Amino acid sequence: GAGVSQTPSNKVTEKGKYVELRCDPISGHTALYWYRQSLGQGPEFLIYFQGTGAADDSGLPNDRFFAVRPEGSVSTLKIQRTERGDSAVYLCASSWELEGEQFFGPGTRLTVL
Amino acid sequence: SQQGEEDPQALSIQEGENATMNCSYKTSINNLQWYRQNSGRGLVHLILIRSNEREKHSGRLRVTLDTSKKSSSLLITASRAADTASYFCATDPFSGGYNKLIFGAGTRLAVHP
């Protein structure tokens, strides 16, 4: 079956602009996670959804970052007033349960000029 | 901040040799997982070891876990050029009740034909 998909695969934007990154999890997965990965580093947790609600958003760096999952499936990560330091690969993952293997999407590479 | 630290940061070996990567972490965990990443994009789950397990095998992979030392190792036997990738350990901390993974910075493995 289809894996986790993310769109766009690449996004180039200018400092100060607003961007939306989309994640389509594996059908039926109730848990959805967003991570951010900078060059040469491991992924860093941003936010976790169980169903429609954000169960833990403690990893969001500041209030410019926001994520939604209105119907418990697709999720959108929104970044306002982008800064050059936001440049990274944004990874989405989903899982069946609250423990175990997470299935990752290919990521969105965000470049803020 | 990242909890895990992988050692070595980079490893270069010949095909057929074994590759060993180590991971240390700081807090108590529910489980520890190893992931593989090609070309800085999506991660692929390799193996999960629970806190009450000491060793686990999957094909050419062998993972050990020492909770008293807060460390784990990943052994890849009879390596192949296709094993070239970055390998990350990720811990599921013993809190929160869900799978909020904390990744290390990874080991970059290069297997030469």
CSV table of C-alpha atoms in Angstrom, one decimal:
chain,number,residue,atom,x,y,z
A,1,GLY,CA,0.0,0.0,0.0
A,2,ALA,CA,1.0,3.6,-0.2
A,3,GLY,CA,3.4,5.0,2.3
A,4,VAL,CA,3.5,8.4,3.9
A,5,SER,CA,3.6,11.2,1.4
A,6,GLN,CA,4.7,14.8,1.8
A,7,THR,CA,4.2,17.7,-0.5
A,8,PRO,CA,6.0,19.6,-1.8
A,9,SER,CA,9.3,17.7,-1.9
A,10,ASN,CA,11.1,21.0,-2.1
A,11,LYS,CA,10.1,24.5,-1.2
A,12,VAL,CA,12.1,27.7,-1.7
A,13,THR,CA,10.8,30.8,-0.2
A,14,GLU,CA,11.9,34.3,0.8
A,15,LYS,CA,12.5,35.5,4.4
A,16,GLY,CA,9.2,36.7,5.9
A,17,LYS,CA,6.9,34.6,3.7
A,18,TYR,CA,4.3,32.1,4.9
A,19,VAL,CA,4.6,28.4,4.0
A,20,GLU,CA,2.5,25.3,4.4
A,21,LEU,CA,3.9,21.8,4.3
A,22,ARG,CA,1.5,18.8,3.8
A,23,CYS,CA,1.6,15.3,5.1
A,24,ASP,CA,-0.6,12.4,4.1
A,25,PRO,CA,-0.1,9.5,6.6
A,26,ILE,CA,-0.7,5.9,5.9
A,27,SER,CA,-4.4,5.2,5.9
A,28,GLY,CA,-5.7,4.1,9.3
A,29,HIS,CA,-2.7,5.4,11.3
A,30,THR,CA,-4.0,7.4,14.2
A,31,ALA,CA,-0.6,8.8,15.4
A,32,LEU,CA,1.1,11.4,13.3
A,33,TYR,CA,4.5,13.1,14.0
A,34,TRP,CA,6.4,16.1,12.6
A,35,TYR,CA,10.2,16.3,12.9
A,36,ARG,CA,12.7,18.7,11.6
A,37,GLN,CA,16.2,17.7,10.5
A,38,SER,CA,19.1,20.1,9.9
A,39,LEU,CA,22.1,19.2,7.9
A,40,GLY,CA,24.3,16.6,9.6
A,41,GLN,CA,21.9,16.2,12.5
A,42,GLY,CA,19.3,13.7,13.5
A,43,PRO,CA,15.6,14.5,13.3
A,44,GLU,CA,14.2,16.7,16.1
A,45,PHE,CA,10.6,16.2,17.3
A,46,LEU,CA,8.2,19.1,16.7
A,47,ILE,CA,4.7,17.9,17.3
A,48,TYR,CA,2.6,14.8,17.7
A,49,PHE,CA,-1.1,14.2,16.9
A,50,GLN,CA,-3.3,11.5,18.2
A,51,GLY,CA,-6.4,11.7,16.0
A,52,THR,CA,-7.3,15.3,15.4
A,53,GLY,CA,-5.8,16.8,18.5
A,54,ALA,CA,-2.2,17.9,19.1
A,55,ALA,CA,-1.2,15.7,22.0
A,56,ASP,CA,2.2,17.3,22.4
A,57,ASP,CA,3.5,20.4,20.6
A,58,SER,CA,6.5,20.9,22.9
A,59,GLY,CA,9.0,20.7,20.1
A,60,LEU,CA,7.6,23.6,18.1
A,61,PRO,CA,10.4,26.2,18.3
A,62,ASN,CA,8.2,29.3,18.6
A,63,ASP,CA,4.7,30.6,17.9
A,64,ARG,CA,5.5,31.1,14.2
A,65,PHE,CA,5.0,27.3,13.8
A,66,PHE,CA,1.6,25.7,13.9
A,67,ALA,CA,0.2,22.4,12.7
A,68,VAL,CA,-3.3,21.1,12.2
A,69,ARG,CA,-4.9,17.8,11.5
A,70,PRO,CA,-8.6,18.7,11.2
A,71,GLU,CA,-10.0,15.3,10.1
A,72,GLY,CA,-7.5,13.0,11.8
A,73,SER,CA,-5.7,12.1,8.6
A,74,VAL,CA,-3.9,14.7,6.5
A,75,SER,CA,-1.8,17.2,8.5
A,76,THR,CA,-0.4,20.6,7.6
A,77,LEU,CA,2.6,22.3,9.2
A,78,LYS,CA,2.3,26.1,8.9
A,79,ILE,CA,5.3,28.4,9.3
A,80,GLN,CA,4.7,32.2,9.4
A,81,ARG,CA,7.2,34.9,8.8
A,82,THR,CA,9.9,32.4,7.8
A,83,GLU,CA,13.5,33.0,8.8
A,84,ARG,CA,16.7,31.6,7.3
A,85,GLY,CA,17.1,29.5,10.3
A,86,ASP,CA,13.9,27.6,9.4
A,87,SER,CA,15.7,26.0,6.5
A,88,ALA,CA,15.8,22.3,7.0
A,89,VAL,CA,14.1,19.0,5.9
A,90,TYR,CA,10.7,18.6,7.5
A,91,LEU,CA,9.8,15.0,8.1
A,92,CYS,CA,6.4,13.5,8.8
A,93,ALA,CA,5.8,10.1,10.3
A,94,SER,CA,2.8,8.0,11.2
A,95,SER,CA,2.2,4.9,13.2
A,96,TRP,CA,-0.6,2.5,14.2
A,97,GLU,CA,-0.1,2.8,17.9
A,98,LEU,CA,1.5,4.8,20.6
A,99,GLU,CA,4.6,2.6,20.6
A,100,GLY,CA,6.6,1.0,17.9
A,101,GLU,CA,7.7,1.6,14.4
A,102,GLN,CA,7.2,5.0,12.8
A,103,PHE,CA,6.8,5.2,9.0
A,104,PHE,CA,8.5,8.2,7.6
A,105,GLY,CA,7.7,10.2,4.5
A,106,PRO,CA,10.4,11.4,2.1
A,107,GLY,CA,10.4,14.9,3.7
A,108,THR,CA,10.1,18.4,2.4
A,109,ARG,CA,13.3,20.4,2.0
A,110,LEU,CA,12.6,24.0,3.0
A,111,THR,CA,15.0,26.7,1.9
A,112,VAL,CA,14.5,30.2,3.2
A,113,LEU,CA,16.5,32.8,1.2
B,1,SER,CA,18.5,19.0,22.1
B,2,GLN,CA,19.1,15.4,21.2
B,3,GLN,CA,19.4,12.6,23.7
B,4,GLY,CA,21.3,10.0,21.8
B,5,GLU,CA,24.9,10.1,20.7
B,6,GLU,CA,26.2,7.8,18.1
B,7,ASP,CA,29.7,6.6,17.9
B,8,PRO,CA,31.6,6.8,15.5
B,9,GLN,CA,30.3,9.7,13.6
B,10,ALA,CA,31.6,8.1,10.4
B,11,LEU,CA,32.7,4.6,9.5
B,12,SER,CA,34.3,3.4,6.3
B,13,ILE,CA,34.7,-0.3,5.6
B,14,GLN,CA,35.1,-2.8,2.8
B,15,GLU,CA,32.3,-5.1,1.5
B,16,GLY,CA,32.1,-8.3,3.6
B,17,GLU,CA,33.3,-6.7,6.8
B,18,ASN,CA,31.2,-6.1,9.8
B,19,ALA,CA,30.1,-2.7,10.9
B,20,THR,CA,29.4,-1.8,14.5
B,21,MET,CA,27.8,1.4,15.6
B,22,ASN,CA,27.2,2.5,19.2
B,23,CYS,CA,24.6,4.7,20.8
B,24,SER,CA,24.4,6.3,24.2
B,25,TYR,CA,21.5,8.0,25.8
B,26,LYS,CA,20.7,9.9,28.9
B,27,THR,CA,17.2,9.1,30.4
B,28,SER,CA,15.2,5.9,31.1
B,29,ILE,CA,13.5,4.6,28.0
B,30,ASN,CA,10.5,2.4,26.9
B,31,ASN,CA,12.4,1.2,23.9
B,32,LEU,CA,15.2,2.1,21.5
B,33,GLN,CA,14.9,2.0,17.8
B,34,TRP,CA,17.4,2.1,14.9
B,35,TYR,CA,16.6,3.8,11.6
B,36,ARG,CA,18.5,4.1,8.4
B,37,GLN,CA,18.5,7.1,6.1
B,38,ASN,CA,19.6,7.4,2.5
B,39,SER,CA,20.6,10.7,1.0
B,40,GLY,CA,19.2,12.8,3.8
B,41,ARG,CA,15.6,12.1,3.2
B,42,GLY,CA,13.1,9.6,4.6
B,43,LEU,CA,14.0,7.2,7.4
B,44,VAL,CA,13.4,3.5,7.3
B,45,HIS,CA,12.8,1.6,10.5
B,46,LEU,CA,15.3,-1.3,11.1
B,47,ILE,CA,14.7,-2.7,14.5
B,48,LEU,CA,13.1,-2.0,17.9
B,49,ILE,CA,14.4,-3.3,21.2
B,50,ARG,CA,12.4,-2.9,24.3
B,51,SER,CA,13.9,-1.8,27.7
B,52,ASN,CA,13.5,-5.4,29.1
B,53,GLU,CA,15.3,-7.0,26.1
B,54,ARG,CA,19.1,-7.3,25.9
B,55,GLU,CA,19.6,-8.5,22.3
B,56,LYS,CA,17.6,-8.7,19.1
B,57,HIS,CA,18.3,-10.0,15.6
B,58,SER,CA,16.9,-9.3,12.2
B,59,GLY,CA,18.6,-10.7,9.2
B,60,ARG,CA,22.1,-9.4,9.1
B,61,LEU,CA,21.4,-6.9,11.9
B,62,ARG,CA,22.1,-7.5,15.6
B,63,VAL,CA,21.1,-5.0,18.3
B,64,THR,CA,22.1,-5.1,21.9
B,65,LEU,CA,20.8,-2.9,24.7
B,66,ASP,CA,22.5,-2.3,28.1
B,67,THR,CA,20.1,-0.2,30.2
B,68,SER,CA,22.5,0.0,33.1
B,69,LYS,CA,25.0,1.7,30.9
B,70,LYS,CA,22.3,3.5,28.8
B,71,SER,CA,23.9,2.3,25.6
B,72,SER,CA,23.0,0.2,22.5
B,73,SER,CA,25.0,-1.2,19.6
B,74,LEU,CA,24.0,-2.0,16.0
B,75,LEU,CA,26.0,-4.7,14.2
B,76,ILE,CA,25.7,-5.2,10.5
B,77,THR,CA,27.3,-8.4,9.4
B,78,ALA,CA,28.7,-9.2,6.0
B,79,SER,CA,28.2,-5.6,4.8
B,80,ARG,CA,27.3,-4.7,1.3
B,81,ALA,CA,27.7,-1.5,-0.8
B,82,ALA,CA,24.0,-1.1,-0.5
B,83,ASP,CA,24.3,-0.7,3.2
B,84,THR,CA,25.9,2.7,2.7
B,85,ALA,CA,23.7,5.2,4.5
B,86,SER,CA,23.3,7.1,7.8
B,87,TYR,CA,22.1,5.1,10.8
B,88,PHE,CA,20.3,6.7,13.7
B,89,CYS,CA,19.3,5.4,17.1
B,90,ALA,CA,16.1,6.9,18.5
B,91,THR,CA,14.9,6.5,22.1
B,92,ASP,CA,11.3,6.5,23.3
B,93,PRO,CA,11.7,8.2,26.7
B,94,PHE,CA,10.0,6.6,29.7
B,95,SER,CA,7.4,9.4,30.0
B,96,GLY,CA,4.5,10.8,28.1
B,97,GLY,CA,3.0,7.4,27.2
B,98,TYR,CA,3.6,7.8,23.5
B,99,ASN,CA,6.2,7.3,20.9
B,100,LYS,CA,8.0,10.7,20.9
B,101,LEU,CA,11.3,9.7,19.5
B,102,ILE,CA,14.5,11.4,20.4
B,103,PHE,CA,17.2,10.9,17.7
B,104,GLY,CA,21.0,11.0,17.9
B,105,ALA,CA,23.2,12.7,15.3
B,106,GLY,CA,23.8,9.5,13.4
B,107,THR,CA,26.6,7.4,12.1
B,108,ARG,CA,27.5,7.8,8.4
B,109,LEU,CA,28.5,4.4,7.1
B,110,ALA,CA,30.3,3.9,3.8
B,111,VAL,CA,30.8,0.4,2.4
B,112,HIS,CA,33.3,0.2,-0.4
B,113,PRO,CA,33.1,-2.6,-3.1
